[in-house]
Amino acid sequence: GRREAEAARAEMQRDADAFGRKLDQAETECATARRAAFEARIQCDATVAAARAECRELCASLEERLVSADLDKSAAEKRRRADDAAKLDAERKLAAEAKVLHATVARLEADVEKIHKPQKQTLEDEKARLALDRDAHKRRADALEAAENAALKAVDDKERALLDVQKAEKRC
């Protein structure tokens, strides 16, 4: 009885250790997935911010050139047309870059939805299942320990009863 209880307890401890390792691995994979999604979003945000800053600089540069143009109407008009054309070209270029960046952001967000969220959910489900298995093993270990204690008490009670019988026989 005692050996079986100890063997069962050792097996349950091995199972609990294995489940603990699986749980640690699941948590590590979940953290890695979160970090990858976070880094992708940071990269997108930085790219969008850089494009916006470049756009602001180009617009400011164009505005400065327009303001500093001399007052000669023909030269000023000629420069204005050239600046407008340059500004329009810059705006088109920035719009095209913004579309590319938005597509990249959308793709990364889709990757997060398609890859990382299901992985995270799977890991969280596995974590919950492992926790339930761990709890079940704990309950079984507690039940075995209670049975072992009851068996030890029964043995003690039996020995005490035998001593009482022997004492009674000696008196008689």
mmCIF file of C-alpha atoms in Angstrom:
data_model
loop_
_atom_site.group_PDB
_atom_site.id
_atom_site.type_symbol
_atom_site.label_atom_id
_atom_site.label_comp_id
_atom_site.label_asym_id
_atom_site.label_seq_id
_atom_site.Cartn_x
_atom_site.Cartn_y
_atom_site.Cartn_z
ATOM 1 C CA GLY A 1 0.000 0.000 0.000
ATOM 2 C CA ARG A 2 2.687 2.473 1.012
ATOM 3 C CA ARG A 3 4.930 1.666 -1.969
ATOM 4 C CA GLU A 4 2.022 2.044 -4.355
ATOM 5 C CA ALA A 5 1.106 5.355 -2.773
ATOM 6 C CA GLU A 6 4.711 6.547 -3.029
ATOM 7 C CA ALA A 7 4.950 5.365 -6.648
ATOM 8 C CA ALA A 8 1.667 7.093 -7.483
ATOM 9 C CA ARG A 9 2.850 10.241 -5.715
ATOM 10 C CA ALA A 10 6.158 10.168 -7.635
ATOM 11 C CA GLU A 11 4.320 9.646 -10.932
ATOM 12 C CA MET A 12 1.977 12.521 -10.168
ATOM 13 C CA GLN A 13 4.940 14.733 -9.270
ATOM 14 C CA ARG A 14 6.583 13.864 -12.617
ATOM 15 C CA ASP A 15 3.322 14.683 -14.389
ATOM 16 C CA ALA A 16 3.020 17.942 -12.451
ATOM 17 C CA ASP A 17 6.631 18.832 -13.362
ATOM 18 C CA ALA A 18 5.976 18.020 -17.042
ATOM 19 C CA PHE A 19 2.813 20.112 -17.022
ATOM 20 C CA GLY A 20 4.739 22.918 -15.341
ATOM 21 C CA ARG A 21 7.356 22.807 -18.102
ATOM 22 C CA LYS A 22 4.636 22.816 -20.767
ATOM 23 C CA LEU A 23 2.987 25.748 -19.041
ATOM 24 C CA ASP A 24 6.288 27.653 -18.902
ATOM 25 C CA GLN A 25 6.903 26.931 -22.600
ATOM 26 C CA ALA A 26 3.370 28.044 -23.502
ATOM 27 C CA GLU A 27 3.842 31.290 -21.555
ATOM 28 C CA THR A 28 7.211 31.905 -23.254
ATOM 29 C CA GLU A 29 5.694 31.366 -26.724
ATOM 30 C CA CYS A 30 2.804 33.657 -25.862
ATOM 31 C CA ALA A 31 5.236 36.390 -24.702
ATOM 32 C CA THR A 32 7.294 35.962 -27.910
ATOM 33 C CA ALA A 33 4.161 36.343 -30.056
ATOM 34 C CA ARG A 34 3.134 39.460 -28.121
ATOM 35 C CA ARG A 35 6.629 40.933 -28.534
ATOM 36 C CA ALA A 36 6.643 40.281 -32.312
ATOM 37 C CA ALA A 37 3.258 41.985 -32.699
ATOM 38 C CA PHE A 38 4.456 44.911 -30.572
ATOM 39 C CA GLU A 39 7.667 45.302 -32.604
ATOM 40 C CA ALA A 40 5.740 45.177 -35.889
ATOM 41 C CA ARG A 41 3.397 47.926 -34.690
ATOM 42 C CA ILE A 42 6.352 50.056 -33.478
ATOM 43 C CA GLN A 43 8.064 49.649 -36.869
ATOM 44 C CA CYS A 44 4.873 50.684 -38.693
ATOM 45 C CA ASP A 45 4.358 53.672 -36.411
ATOM 46 C CA ALA A 46 7.967 54.794 -36.933
ATOM 47 C CA THR A 47 7.685 54.482 -40.727
ATOM 48 C CA VAL A 48 4.426 56.446 -40.809
ATOM 49 C CA ALA A 49 5.909 59.129 -38.521
ATOM 50 C CA ALA A 50 8.987 59.440 -40.751
ATOM 51 C CA ALA A 51 6.816 59.783 -43.874
ATOM 52 C CA ARG A 52 4.696 62.450 -42.192
ATOM 53 C CA ALA A 53 7.785 64.361 -41.062
ATOM 54 C CA GLU A 54 9.235 64.220 -44.592
ATOM 55 C CA CYS A 55 5.916 65.471 -45.984
ATOM 56 C CA ARG A 56 5.847 68.359 -43.509
ATOM 57 C CA GLU A 57 9.432 69.272 -44.386
ATOM 58 C CA LEU A 58 8.732 69.186 -48.116
ATOM 59 C CA CYS A 59 5.603 71.296 -47.692
ATOM 60 C CA ALA A 60 7.461 73.794 -45.500
ATOM 61 C CA SER A 61 10.272 73.967 -48.057
ATOM 62 C CA LEU A 62 7.828 74.597 -50.881
ATOM 63 C CA GLU A 63 6.065 77.293 -48.863
ATOM 64 C CA GLU A 64 9.378 79.005 -48.083
ATOM 65 C CA ARG A 65 10.334 79.011 -51.754
ATOM 66 C CA LEU A 66 6.986 80.537 -52.689
ATOM 67 C CA VAL A 67 7.295 83.261 -50.028
ATOM 68 C CA SER A 68 10.855 84.136 -51.015
ATOM 69 C CA ALA A 69 10.021 84.422 -54.714
ATOM 70 C CA ASP A 70 10.660 87.902 -56.069
ATOM 71 C CA LEU A 71 7.776 90.159 -57.017
ATOM 72 C CA ASP A 72 8.376 90.120 -60.738
ATOM 73 C CA LYS A 73 5.067 88.837 -61.997
ATOM 74 C CA SER A 74 6.260 86.777 -64.921
ATOM 75 C CA ALA A 75 9.199 85.275 -63.009
ATOM 76 C CA ALA A 76 7.043 84.811 -59.902
ATOM 77 C CA GLU A 77 4.280 83.180 -61.934
ATOM 78 C CA LYS A 78 6.781 80.949 -63.679
ATOM 79 C CA ARG A 79 8.292 79.935 -60.330
ATOM 80 C CA ARG A 80 4.851 79.426 -58.823
ATOM 81 C CA ARG A 81 3.911 77.023 -61.577
ATOM 82 C CA ALA A 82 7.201 75.167 -61.142
ATOM 83 C CA ASP A 83 6.727 75.046 -57.357
ATOM 84 C CA ASP A 84 3.126 73.922 -57.739
ATOM 85 C CA ALA A 85 4.264 71.187 -60.069
ATOM 86 C CA ALA A 86 7.028 70.176 -57.637
ATOM 87 C CA LYS A 87 4.583 70.284 -54.723
ATOM 88 C CA LEU A 88 2.054 68.204 -56.664
ATOM 89 C CA ASP A 89 4.779 65.697 -57.531
ATOM 90 C CA ALA A 90 5.884 65.549 -53.879
ATOM 91 C CA GLU A 91 2.291 65.114 -52.712
ATOM 92 C CA ARG A 92 1.725 62.303 -55.207
ATOM 93 C CA LYS A 93 4.950 60.622 -54.141
ATOM 94 C CA LEU A 94 3.988 60.906 -50.476
ATOM 95 C CA ALA A 95 0.468 59.657 -51.191
ATOM 96 C CA ALA A 96 1.915 56.618 -52.956
ATOM 97 C CA GLU A 97 4.296 55.987 -50.048
ATOM 98 C CA ALA A 98 1.411 56.390 -47.595
ATOM 99 C CA LYS A 99 -0.612 53.797 -49.531
ATOM 100 C CA VAL A 100 2.315 51.381 -49.356
ATOM 101 C CA LEU A 101 2.695 52.036 -45.633
ATOM 102 C CA HIS A 102 -1.030 51.585 -45.010
ATOM 103 C CA ALA A 103 -0.938 48.300 -46.926
ATOM 104 C CA THR A 104 2.033 47.189 -44.819
ATOM 105 C CA VAL A 105 0.209 48.136 -41.621
ATOM 106 C CA ALA A 106 -2.900 46.277 -42.803
ATOM 107 C CA ARG A 107 -0.826 43.209 -43.667
ATOM 108 C CA LEU A 108 0.910 43.270 -40.288
ATOM 109 C CA GLU A 109 -2.416 43.689 -38.493
ATOM 110 C CA ALA A 110 -3.806 40.777 -40.534
ATOM 111 C CA ASP A 111 -0.761 38.714 -39.554
ATOM 112 C CA VAL A 112 -1.432 39.534 -35.918
ATOM 113 C CA GLU A 113 -5.080 38.484 -36.299
ATOM 114 C CA LYS A 114 -4.282 35.377 -38.373
ATOM 115 C CA ILE A 115 -1.145 34.110 -36.639
ATOM 116 C CA HIS A 116 -0.503 35.629 -33.256
ATOM 117 C CA LYS A 117 -4.026 35.851 -31.814
ATOM 118 C CA PRO A 118 -4.846 32.176 -32.579
ATOM 119 C CA GLN A 119 -1.442 31.160 -31.202
ATOM 120 C CA LYS A 120 -2.096 33.198 -28.088
ATOM 121 C CA GLN A 121 -5.572 31.665 -27.702
ATOM 122 C CA THR A 122 -4.167 28.160 -28.208
ATOM 123 C CA LEU A 123 -1.479 28.829 -25.618
ATOM 124 C CA GLU A 124 -4.006 30.251 -23.179
ATOM 125 C CA ASP A 125 -6.275 27.214 -23.732
ATOM 126 C CA GLU A 126 -3.317 24.883 -23.150
ATOM 127 C CA LYS A 127 -2.395 26.833 -20.033
ATOM 128 C CA ALA A 128 -5.938 26.479 -18.677
ATOM 129 C CA ARG A 129 -6.000 22.756 -19.511
ATOM 130 C CA LEU A 130 -2.640 22.266 -17.801
ATOM 131 C CA ALA A 131 -3.892 24.124 -14.745
ATOM 132 C CA LEU A 132 -6.960 21.837 -14.627
ATOM 133 C CA ASP A 133 -4.754 18.752 -15.016
ATOM 134 C CA ARG A 134 -2.445 20.028 -12.276
ATOM 135 C CA ASP A 135 -5.413 20.588 -9.966
ATOM 136 C CA ALA A 136 -6.750 17.097 -10.708
ATOM 137 C CA HIS A 137 -3.339 15.582 -9.906
ATOM 138 C CA LYS A 138 -3.211 17.594 -6.700
ATOM 139 C CA ARG A 139 -6.637 16.279 -5.682
ATOM 140 C CA ARG A 140 -5.540 12.721 -6.458
ATOM 141 C CA ALA A 141 -2.320 13.201 -4.475
ATOM 142 C CA ASP A 142 -4.305 14.596 -1.545
ATOM 143 C CA ALA A 143 -6.701 11.621 -1.727
ATOM 144 C CA LEU A 144 -3.773 9.181 -1.785
ATOM 145 C CA GLU A 145 -2.153 10.939 1.136
ATOM 146 C CA ALA A 146 -5.435 10.795 3.080
ATOM 147 C CA ALA A 147 -5.759 7.068 2.261
ATOM 148 C CA GLU A 148 -2.170 6.470 3.362
ATOM 149 C CA ASN A 149 -2.769 8.348 6.603
ATOM 150 C CA ALA A 150 -5.955 6.331 7.202
ATOM 151 C CA ALA A 151 -4.038 3.092 6.541
ATOM 152 C CA LEU A 152 -1.268 4.130 8.959
ATOM 153 C CA LYS A 153 -3.885 5.020 11.580
ATOM 154 C CA ALA A 154 -5.582 1.650 11.061
ATOM 155 C CA VAL A 155 -2.241 -0.125 11.567
ATOM 156 C CA ASP A 156 -1.619 1.914 14.729
ATOM 157 C CA ASP A 157 -5.154 1.158 15.994
ATOM 158 C CA LYS A 158 -4.627 -2.556 15.268
ATOM 159 C CA GLU A 159 -1.299 -2.597 17.162
ATOM 160 C CA ARG A 160 -2.894 -0.740 20.068
ATOM 161 C CA ALA A 161 -5.799 -3.204 20.116
ATOM 162 C CA LEU A 162 -3.367 -6.163 20.091
ATOM 163 C CA LEU A 163 -1.487 -4.631 23.028
ATOM 164 C CA ASP A 164 -4.786 -4.137 24.856
ATOM 165 C CA VAL A 165 -5.720 -7.806 24.191
ATOM 166 C CA GLN A 166 -2.280 -8.961 25.396
ATOM 167 C CA LYS A 167 -2.627 -6.874 28.573
ATOM 168 C CA ALA A 168 -6.112 -8.290 29.155
ATOM 169 C CA GLU A 169 -4.833 -11.851 28.609
ATOM 170 C CA LYS A 170 -2.012 -11.269 31.132
ATOM 171 C CA ARG A 171 -4.526 -10.090 33.722
ATOM 172 C CA CYS A 172 -6.675 -13.148 33.275
#
